[in-house]
PDB file of C-alpha atoms and ligand atoms in Angstrom:
ATOM      1  CA  MET B 822       0.189   0.135   0.153  1.00 81.00           C
ATOM      2  CA  ALA B 823       0.952   3.460  -0.630  1.00 93.00           C
ATOM      3  CA  ILE B 824       0.001   6.882   0.749  1.00 96.00           C
ATOM      4  CA  LYS B 825      -0.964   9.309  -2.702  1.00 97.00           C
ATOM      5  CA  THR B 826      -0.688  12.718  -3.134  1.00 97.00           C
ATOM      6  CA  ILE B 827      -4.292  14.557  -2.478  1.00 98.00           C
ATOM      7  CA  ILE B 828      -5.068  16.819  -5.321  1.00 97.00           C
ATOM      8  CA  THR B 829      -6.846  20.261  -4.030  1.00 97.00           C
ATOM      9  CA  GLU B 830      -9.040  22.929  -5.212  1.00 96.00           C
ATOM     10  CA  PRO B 831      -8.747  24.970  -7.647  1.00 96.00           C
ATOM     11  CA  ASN B 832      -7.423  22.260  -9.777  1.00 97.00           C
ATOM     12  CA  GLU B 833      -8.887  20.763 -13.218  1.00 97.00           C
ATOM     13  CA  ILE B 834      -8.524  17.629 -12.420  1.00 98.00           C
ATOM     14  CA  LEU B 835     -11.328  17.491  -9.849  1.00 98.00           C
ATOM     15  CA  ARG B 836     -13.822  19.076 -12.425  1.00 98.00           C
ATOM     16  CA  GLN B 837     -13.013  15.692 -14.506  1.00 98.00           C
ATOM     17  CA  VAL B 838     -16.193  13.207 -15.154  1.00 98.00           C
ATOM     18  CA  SER B 839     -14.580   9.813 -13.731  1.00 98.00           C
ATOM     19  CA  LYS B 840     -15.014   6.531 -16.125  1.00 98.00           C
ATOM     20  CA  PRO B 841     -16.641   3.480 -15.156  1.00 98.00           C
ATOM     21  CA  VAL B 842     -14.335   0.572 -14.340  1.00 98.00           C
ATOM     22  CA  ILE B 843     -14.846  -2.265 -16.953  1.00 97.00           C
ATOM     23  CA  ARG B 844     -14.115  -5.201 -14.037  1.00 97.00           C
ATOM     24  CA  VAL B 845     -12.794  -5.172 -10.764  1.00 98.00           C
ATOM     25  CA  GLY B 846      -9.223  -6.746 -10.756  1.00 98.00           C
ATOM     26  CA  ASN B 847      -5.682  -7.036  -9.039  1.00 98.00           C
ATOM     27  CA  ASP B 848      -4.869  -3.223 -10.183  1.00 97.00           C
ATOM     28  CA  GLU B 849      -8.720  -1.814  -8.984  1.00 98.00           C
ATOM     29  CA  ARG B 850      -8.191  -3.506  -5.551  1.00 98.00           C
ATOM     30  CA  LYS B 851      -4.664  -2.324  -5.333  1.00 98.00           C
ATOM     31  CA  LEU B 852      -5.739   1.152  -6.246  1.00 98.00           C
ATOM     32  CA  MET B 853      -8.428   0.972  -3.331  1.00 98.00           C
ATOM     33  CA  ASP B 854      -6.066  -0.052  -1.094  1.00 98.00           C
ATOM     34  CA  ASP B 855      -3.994   2.981  -1.485  1.00 98.00           C
ATOM     35  CA  MET B 856      -7.208   5.099  -1.581  1.00 98.00           C
ATOM     36  CA  LEU B 857      -7.807   3.777   1.987  1.00 98.00           C
ATOM     37  CA  GLU B 858      -4.414   4.404   3.449  1.00 98.00           C
ATOM     38  CA  THR B 859      -4.112   7.810   1.831  1.00 98.00           C
ATOM     39  CA  MET B 860      -7.676   8.616   3.365  1.00 98.00           C
ATOM     40  CA  TYR B 861      -6.913   7.233   6.872  1.00 96.00           C
ATOM     41  CA  ALA B 862      -3.092   9.409   6.682  1.00 97.00           C
ATOM     42  CA  ALA B 863      -5.321  12.552   6.115  1.00 97.00           C
ATOM     43  CA  ASN B 864      -8.114  11.293   9.145  1.00 95.00           C
ATOM     44  CA  GLY B 865     -11.121  11.455   6.272  1.00 96.00           C
ATOM     45  CA  ILE B 866     -14.007   9.321   5.998  1.00 97.00           C
ATOM     46  CA  GLY B 867     -13.962   9.323   2.397  1.00 98.00           C
ATOM     47  CA  LEU B 868     -11.615   9.578  -0.777  1.00 98.00           C
ATOM     48  CA  ALA B 869     -12.825   9.450  -4.460  1.00 98.00           C
ATOM     49  CA  ALA B 870     -10.086   8.059  -7.238  1.00 98.00           C
ATOM     50  CA  ILE B 871     -10.056  11.559  -8.963  1.00 98.00           C
ATOM     51  CA  GLN B 872      -8.702  12.912  -5.666  1.00 98.00           C
ATOM     52  CA  ILE B 873      -5.536  11.205  -6.312  1.00 98.00           C
ATOM     53  CA  GLY B 874      -5.753  12.038 -10.179  1.00 98.00           C
ATOM     54  CA  ILE B 875      -7.236   8.899 -10.822  1.00 98.00           C
ATOM     55  CA  PRO B 876     -10.489   9.227 -13.152  1.00 98.00           C
ATOM     56  CA  LYS B 877     -12.410   6.152 -12.482  1.00 98.00           C
ATOM     57  CA  ARG B 878     -15.673   5.391 -10.303  1.00 98.00           C
ATOM     58  CA  ILE B 879     -13.734   4.201  -7.170  1.00 98.00           C
ATOM     59  CA  ILE B 880     -14.963   5.556  -3.753  1.00 98.00           C
ATOM     60  CA  VAL B 881     -13.352   4.660  -0.397  1.00 98.00           C
ATOM     61  CA  MET B 882     -15.361   5.348   2.907  1.00 98.00           C
ATOM     62  CA  ASP B 883     -15.303   4.712   6.866  1.00 98.00           C
ATOM     63  CA  ILE B 884     -17.211   6.344   8.981  1.00 96.00           C
ATOM     64  CA  SER B 885     -17.083   4.399  12.020  1.00 95.00           C
ATOM     65  CA  LYS B 886     -15.887   5.501  15.381  1.00 87.00           C
ATOM     66  CA  ASP B 887     -14.044   4.375  18.019  1.00 79.00           C
ATOM     67  CA  GLY B 888     -10.662   3.133  16.229  1.00 78.00           C
ATOM     68  CA  ASN B 889     -13.071   0.471  14.821  1.00 88.00           C
ATOM     69  CA  LYS B 890     -11.946   0.266  11.091  1.00 94.00           C
ATOM     70  CA  ASN B 891     -14.785  -0.457   8.672  1.00 96.00           C
ATOM     71  CA  PRO B 892     -13.969   0.471   4.982  1.00 98.00           C
ATOM     72  CA  LEU B 893     -16.287   0.384   2.671  1.00 98.00           C
ATOM     73  CA  PHE B 894     -15.607   0.084  -0.986  1.00 98.00           C
ATOM     74  CA  PHE B 895     -17.349   0.973  -4.266  1.00 98.00           C
ATOM     75  CA  VAL B 896     -17.109   0.828  -7.520  1.00 98.00           C
ATOM     76  CA  ASN B 897     -19.095   2.253 -10.428  1.00 98.00           C
ATOM     77  CA  PRO B 898     -22.349   3.171  -7.849  1.00 98.00           C
ATOM     78  CA  ILE B 899     -25.553   4.611  -9.326  1.00 98.00           C
ATOM     79  CA  ILE B 900     -28.673   6.215  -6.725  1.00 97.00           C
ATOM     80  CA  LYS B 901     -31.221   4.299  -7.016  1.00 95.00           C
ATOM     81  CA  ASN B 902     -33.782   5.578  -4.800  1.00 95.00           C
ATOM     82  CA  LYS B 903     -33.562   8.626  -2.749  1.00 95.00           C
ATOM     83  CA  ASP B 904     -35.832  10.476   0.045  1.00 92.00           C
ATOM     84  CA  LYS B 905     -37.284  13.480  -0.735  1.00 95.00           C
ATOM     85  CA  GLU B 906     -36.577  14.641   3.066  1.00 97.00           C
ATOM     86  CA  LYS B 907     -33.580  16.392   3.487  1.00 97.00           C
ATOM     87  CA  LYS B 908     -30.667  16.735   6.251  1.00 97.00           C
ATOM     88  CA  THR B 909     -28.004  19.031   6.739  1.00 97.00           C
ATOM     89  CA  TYR B 910     -24.959  18.579   7.824  1.00 97.00           C
ATOM     90  CA  GLU B 911     -21.271  20.828   7.786  1.00 97.00           C
ATOM     91  CA  GLU B 912     -19.043  19.482   5.020  1.00 97.00           C
ATOM     92  CA  GLY B 913     -15.567  19.388   4.702  1.00 97.00           C
ATOM     93  CA  CYS B 914     -13.533  17.674   1.725  1.00 98.00           C
ATOM     94  CA  LEU B 915      -9.982  16.465   1.737  1.00 98.00           C
ATOM     95  CA  SER B 916      -9.837  18.370  -1.631  1.00 98.00           C
ATOM     96  CA  VAL B 917     -11.013  21.368   0.056  1.00 97.00           C
ATOM     97  CA  PRO B 918      -8.641  21.768   3.338  1.00 95.00           C
ATOM     98  CA  ASN B 919      -9.592  23.854   6.218  1.00 94.00           C
ATOM     99  CA  TYR B 920     -13.219  24.855   4.793  1.00 96.00           C
ATOM    100  CA  PHE B 921     -16.529  24.016   6.033  1.00 97.00           C
ATOM    101  CA  ALA B 922     -20.319  24.553   5.037  1.00 96.00           C
ATOM    102  CA  GLU B 923     -23.386  23.256   5.449  1.00 97.00           C
ATOM    103  CA  VAL B 924     -25.137  21.252   2.779  1.00 97.00           C
ATOM    104  CA  ASP B 925     -28.649  19.944   2.142  1.00 97.00           C
ATOM    105  CA  ARG B 926     -28.708  16.679   0.712  1.00 97.00           C
ATOM    106  CA  PRO B 927     -31.323  13.926   0.829  1.00 97.00           C
ATOM    107  CA  LYS B 928     -31.661  12.190   4.117  1.00 97.00           C
ATOM    108  CA  TYR B 929     -31.921   8.680   2.805  1.00 98.00           C
ATOM    109  CA  CYS B 930     -30.669   6.834  -0.372  1.00 98.00           C
ATOM    110  CA  GLU B 931     -29.960   3.549  -2.294  1.00 98.00           C
ATOM    111  CA  VAL B 932     -26.829   2.836  -3.717  1.00 98.00           C
ATOM    112  CA  GLU B 933     -26.257   0.108  -6.228  1.00 98.00           C
ATOM    113  CA  TYR B 934     -22.271  -0.823  -6.488  1.00 98.00           C
ATOM    114  CA  LEU B 935     -19.592  -3.263  -7.030  1.00 98.00           C
ATOM    115  CA  ASP B 936     -18.053  -4.080  -3.846  1.00 98.00           C
ATOM    116  CA  TYR B 937     -14.071  -4.966  -3.193  1.00 98.00           C
ATOM    117  CA  ASN B 938     -14.315  -8.222  -5.097  1.00 98.00           C
ATOM    118  CA  GLY B 939     -16.655  -6.840  -8.025  1.00 98.00           C
ATOM    119  CA  LYS B 940     -19.673  -8.690  -6.212  1.00 98.00           C
ATOM    120  CA  ASN B 941     -22.942  -6.437  -6.900  1.00 98.00           C
ATOM    121  CA  LYS B 942     -24.307  -5.050  -3.613  1.00 98.00           C
ATOM    122  CA  ILE B 943     -26.810  -2.718  -2.709  1.00 98.00           C
ATOM    123  CA  LEU B 944     -26.256   0.287   0.302  1.00 97.00           C
ATOM    124  CA  LYS B 945     -29.316   1.389   2.364  1.00 98.00           C
ATOM    125  CA  ALA B 946     -27.954   4.552   3.727  1.00 97.00           C
ATOM    126  CA  ASP B 947     -29.383   7.246   5.853  1.00 96.00           C
ATOM    127  CA  ASP B 948     -27.793  10.621   7.717  1.00 96.00           C
ATOM    128  CA  LEU B 949     -24.246  10.556   7.763  1.00 96.00           C
ATOM    129  CA  LEU B 950     -23.734   7.379   5.345  1.00 97.00           C
ATOM    130  CA  ALA B 951     -26.153   8.683   3.098  1.00 97.00           C
ATOM    131  CA  THR B 952     -24.548  12.160   3.170  1.00 98.00           C
ATOM    132  CA  CYS B 953     -21.022  11.028   2.766  1.00 98.00           C
ATOM    133  CA  ILE B 954     -21.945   8.808  -0.069  1.00 98.00           C
ATOM    134  CA  GLN B 955     -23.459  11.460  -1.945  1.00 98.00           C
ATOM    135  CA  HIS B 956     -20.562  13.769  -1.643  1.00 98.00           C
ATOM    136  CA  GLU B 957     -18.212  10.618  -3.071  1.00 98.00           C
ATOM    137  CA  MET B 958     -20.162  10.200  -5.712  1.00 98.00           C
ATOM    138  CA  ASP B 959     -20.156  14.290  -6.534  1.00 98.00           C
ATOM    139  CA  HIS B 960     -16.801  13.762  -7.161  1.00 98.00           C
ATOM    140  CA  LEU B 961     -17.378  11.319  -9.773  1.00 98.00           C
ATOM    141  CA  GLU B 962     -19.163  13.906 -11.632  1.00 98.00           C
ATOM    142  CA  GLY B 963     -16.609  16.856 -11.049  1.00 98.00           C
ATOM    143  CA  ILE B 964     -18.652  18.547  -8.444  1.00 98.00           C
ATOM    144  CA  LEU B 965     -17.553  19.646  -5.352  1.00 98.00           C
ATOM    145  CA  PHE B 966     -19.149  20.746  -2.295  1.00 98.00           C
ATOM    146  CA  ILE B 967     -18.465  23.980  -2.482  1.00 98.00           C
ATOM    147  CA  ASP B 968     -20.314  23.998  -5.568  1.00 98.00           C
ATOM    148  CA  TYR B 969     -23.647  24.037  -3.848  1.00 98.00           C
ATOM    149  CA  LEU B 970     -22.855  27.356  -2.072  1.00 98.00           C
ATOM    150  CA  SER B 971     -23.228  30.785  -3.032  1.00 97.00           C
ATOM    151  CA  LYS B 972     -21.347  32.217  -5.790  1.00 97.00           C
ATOM    152  CA  LEU B 973     -19.856  34.804  -3.235  1.00 97.00           C
ATOM    153  CA  LYS B 974     -18.758  32.470  -0.745  1.00 97.00           C
ATOM    154  CA  LYS B 975     -17.453  29.548  -3.275  1.00 97.00           C
ATOM    155  CA  THR B 976     -15.369  32.433  -5.208  1.00 97.00           C
ATOM    156  CA  MET B 977     -13.989  33.395  -1.599  1.00 97.00           C
ATOM    157  CA  ILE B 978     -12.952  30.125  -0.732  1.00 97.00           C
ATOM    158  CA  VAL B 979     -11.200  29.156  -4.038  1.00 96.00           C
ATOM    159  CA  LYS B 980      -9.354  32.560  -4.005  1.00 95.00           C
ATOM    160  CA  LYS B 981      -8.041  31.472  -0.734  1.00 95.00           C
ATOM    161  CA  LEU B 982      -7.007  28.304  -1.458  1.00 95.00           C
ATOM    162  CA  SER B 983      -5.039  29.156  -4.755  1.00 93.00           C
ATOM    163  CA  LYS B 984      -3.617  32.097  -3.024  1.00 91.00           C
ATOM    164  CA  LYS B 985      -2.627  29.719  -0.208  1.00 86.00           C
ATOM    165  CA  LYS B 986      -0.904  27.337  -3.301  1.00 85.00           C
ATOM    166  CA  ASN B 987       1.259  30.092  -4.903  1.00 82.00           C
ATOM    167  CA  ASN B 988       2.586  31.007  -1.309  1.00 81.00           C
ATOM    168  CA  PRO B 989       5.145  28.544   0.078  1.00 77.00           C
ATOM    169  CA  ASP B 990       5.197  28.014   3.530  1.00 77.00           C
ATOM    170  CA  ARG B 991       6.877  30.693   5.897  1.00 78.00           C
ATOM    171  CA  ILE B 992       9.853  29.575   7.924  1.00 83.00           C
ATOM    172  CA  ILE B 993      11.867  31.197  10.541  1.00 87.00           C
ATOM    173  CA  VAL B 994      15.350  29.673  11.116  1.00 85.00           C
TER     174      VAL B 994
HETATM  175 NI1   NI I 449     -14.731  15.512  -1.177  1.00 90.98          NI
END
Protein backbone atom coordinates (compact mmCIF):
# COMPACT_ATOMS: atom_id res chain seq x y z
CA MET A 1 0.00 0.00 0.00
CA ALA A 2 1.11 3.56 -0.58
CA ILE A 3 0.00 7.00 0.49
CA LYS A 4 -0.80 9.19 -2.52
CA THR A 5 -0.95 12.96 -2.85
CA ILE A 6 -4.47 14.37 -2.55
CA ILE A 7 -5.27 16.96 -5.21
CA THR A 8 -6.74 20.19 -3.85
CA GLU A 9 -8.93 22.92 -5.30
CA PRO A 10 -8.41 24.80 -7.56
CA ASN A 11 -7.35 22.05 -9.97
CA GLU A 12 -9.07 21.11 -13.23
CA ILE A 13 -8.50 17.40 -12.56
CA LEU A 14 -11.14 17.57 -9.81
CA ARG A 15 -13.65 18.72 -12.44
CA GLN A 16 -13.24 15.64 -14.64
CA VAL A 17 -16.08 13.14 -14.95
CA SER A 18 -14.72 9.74 -13.89
CA LYS A 19 -15.09 6.70 -16.13
CA PRO A 20 -16.82 3.42 -15.23
CA VAL A 21 -14.65 0.48 -14.22
CA ILE A 22 -14.97 -2.43 -16.68
CA ARG A 23 -13.83 -5.13 -14.28
CA VAL A 24 -12.73 -5.16 -10.64
CA GLY A 25 -9.30 -6.80 -10.83
CA ASN A 26 -6.03 -6.69 -8.94
CA ASP A 27 -5.13 -3.21 -10.28
CA GLU A 28 -8.43 -1.83 -8.99
CA ARG A 29 -7.99 -3.57 -5.60
CA LYS A 30 -4.47 -2.13 -5.31
CA LEU A 31 -5.88 1.31 -6.11
CA MET A 32 -8.58 0.87 -3.43
CA ASP A 33 -5.92 -0.19 -0.88
CA ASP A 34 -3.85 2.91 -1.69
CA MET A 35 -6.91 5.15 -1.53
CA LEU A 36 -7.88 3.75 1.87
CA GLU A 37 -4.39 4.24 3.28
CA THR A 38 -4.30 7.79 1.87
CA MET A 39 -7.72 8.56 3.36
CA TYR A 40 -6.79 7.22 6.82
CA ALA A 41 -3.49 9.14 6.77
CA ALA A 42 -5.39 12.36 6.02
CA ASN A 43 -8.02 11.64 8.72
CA GLY A 44 -10.80 11.65 6.15
CA ILE A 45 -13.97 9.53 6.09
CA GLY A 46 -14.27 9.29 2.30
CA LEU A 47 -12.13 9.56 -0.81
CA ALA A 48 -12.82 9.29 -4.53
CA ALA A 49 -10.15 8.08 -6.98
CA ILE A 50 -10.16 11.39 -8.86
CA GLN A 51 -8.88 13.07 -5.67
CA ILE A 52 -5.60 11.25 -6.24
CA GLY A 53 -5.77 11.99 -9.96
CA ILE A 54 -7.32 8.77 -11.23
CA PRO A 55 -10.57 9.27 -13.16
CA LYS A 56 -12.19 5.96 -12.28
CA ARG A 57 -15.58 5.56 -10.60
CA ILE A 58 -14.16 4.24 -7.33
CA ILE A 59 -14.82 5.45 -3.77
CA VAL A 60 -13.53 4.36 -0.37
CA MET A 61 -15.19 5.32 2.90
CA ASP A 62 -15.01 4.59 6.60
CA ILE A 63 -17.43 6.39 8.91
CA SER A 64 -16.84 4.14 11.91
CA LYS A 65 -15.84 5.68 15.21
CA ASP A 66 -13.74 4.69 18.23
CA GLY A 67 -10.88 3.34 16.14
CA ASN A 68 -12.80 0.30 14.90
CA LYS A 69 -12.03 0.24 11.22
CA ASN A 70 -14.87 -0.58 8.86
CA PRO A 71 -13.74 0.24 5.32
CA LEU A 72 -16.32 0.41 2.55
CA PHE A 73 -15.46 0.17 -1.15
CA PHE A 74 -17.74 1.35 -3.96
CA VAL A 75 -17.09 0.74 -7.66
CA ASN A 76 -19.46 2.23 -10.28
CA PRO A 77 -22.02 3.38 -7.67
CA ILE A 78 -25.47 4.41 -8.91
CA ILE A 79 -28.21 6.00 -6.80
CA LYS A 80 -31.34 3.90 -7.21
CA ASN A 81 -33.63 5.70 -4.84
CA LYS A 82 -33.52 8.77 -2.64
CA ASP A 83 -35.64 10.56 -0.11
CA LYS A 84 -37.38 13.90 -0.64
CA GLU A 85 -36.60 14.68 2.97
CA LYS A 86 -33.31 16.52 3.39
CA LYS A 87 -30.69 16.48 6.10
CA THR A 88 -28.11 19.17 6.73
CA TYR A 89 -24.50 18.50 7.67
CA GLU A 90 -21.52 20.77 7.90
CA GLU A 91 -19.29 19.25 5.23
CA GLY A 92 -15.62 19.43 4.56
CA CYS A 93 -13.48 17.77 1.89
CA LEU A 94 -9.88 16.57 1.70
CA SER A 95 -9.65 18.47 -1.62
CA VAL A 96 -10.92 21.71 -0.02
CA PRO A 97 -8.70 21.81 3.08
CA ASN A 98 -9.76 23.81 6.13
CA TYR A 99 -13.13 24.98 4.80
CA PHE A 100 -16.51 23.75 5.99
CA ALA A 101 -20.05 24.63 5.02
CA GLU A 102 -23.60 23.41 5.55
CA VAL A 103 -25.02 21.37 2.68
CA ASP A 104 -28.54 19.87 2.35
CA ARG A 105 -28.78 16.42 0.81
CA PRO A 106 -31.41 13.66 0.72
CA LYS A 107 -31.55 12.05 4.18
CA TYR A 108 -31.88 8.53 2.74
CA CYS A 109 -30.65 6.88 -0.43
CA GLU A 110 -30.11 3.45 -1.94
CA VAL A 111 -26.93 2.86 -3.90
CA GLU A 112 -26.14 -0.04 -6.20
CA TYR A 113 -22.44 -0.75 -6.68
CA LEU A 114 -19.70 -3.35 -7.01
CA ASP A 115 -17.69 -4.12 -3.89
CA TYR A 116 -13.95 -4.83 -3.37
CA ASN A 117 -14.38 -8.27 -4.96
CA GLY A 118 -16.54 -7.05 -7.84
CA LYS A 119 -19.72 -8.40 -6.29
CA ASN A 120 -22.99 -6.56 -6.94
CA LYS A 121 -24.35 -4.94 -3.77
CA ILE A 122 -27.01 -2.51 -2.58
CA LEU A 123 -26.42 -0.05 0.25
CA LYS A 124 -29.37 1.43 2.12
CA ALA A 125 -27.97 4.55 3.71
CA ASP A 126 -29.31 7.31 5.87
CA ASP A 127 -27.97 10.33 7.74
CA LEU A 128 -24.13 10.49 7.84
CA LEU A 129 -23.64 7.45 5.58
CA ALA A 130 -26.11 8.84 3.01
CA THR A 131 -24.50 12.27 3.04
CA CYS A 132 -21.01 10.84 2.77
CA ILE A 133 -21.76 8.56 -0.21
CA GLN A 134 -23.56 11.41 -2.00
CA HIS A 135 -20.62 13.77 -1.39
CA GLU A 136 -18.21 11.16 -2.76
CA MET A 137 -20.42 10.37 -5.75
CA ASP A 138 -20.41 14.08 -6.61
CA HIS A 139 -16.61 13.80 -6.99
CA LEU A 140 -17.20 11.23 -9.77
CA GLU A 141 -19.11 13.94 -11.66
CA GLY A 142 -16.50 16.62 -11.01
CA ILE A 143 -18.66 18.33 -8.37
CA LEU A 144 -17.36 19.70 -5.06
CA PHE A 145 -19.46 20.66 -2.02
CA ILE A 146 -18.49 24.31 -2.49
CA ASP A 147 -20.48 24.24 -5.76
CA TYR A 148 -23.65 24.27 -3.63
CA LEU A 149 -22.68 27.52 -1.89
CA SER A 150 -23.43 31.05 -3.05
CA LYS A 151 -21.18 32.29 -5.85
CA LEU A 152 -19.68 34.86 -3.50
CA LYS A 153 -18.80 32.32 -0.81
CA LYS A 154 -17.42 29.82 -3.32
CA THR A 155 -15.27 32.45 -5.06
CA MET A 156 -13.87 33.57 -1.72
CA ILE A 157 -12.88 30.01 -0.72
CA VAL A 158 -11.27 29.21 -4.10
CA LYS A 159 -9.40 32.52 -4.05
CA LYS A 160 -8.02 31.86 -0.58
CA LEU A 161 -7.04 28.30 -1.49
CA SER A 162 -5.19 29.38 -4.66
CA LYS A 163 -3.42 32.15 -2.75
CA LYS A 164 -2.24 29.57 -0.23
CA LYS A 165 -1.00 27.33 -3.06
CA ASN A 166 1.09 30.10 -4.60
CA ASN A 167 2.71 31.09 -1.34
CA PRO A 168 5.31 28.72 0.04
CA ASP A 169 5.21 28.00 3.76
CA ARG A 170 6.94 30.66 5.79
CA ILE A 171 9.72 29.44 8.05
CA ILE A 172 11.93 31.28 10.48
CA VAL A 173 15.32 29.69 11.03
NI1 LIG B 1 -14.69 15.42 -0.84
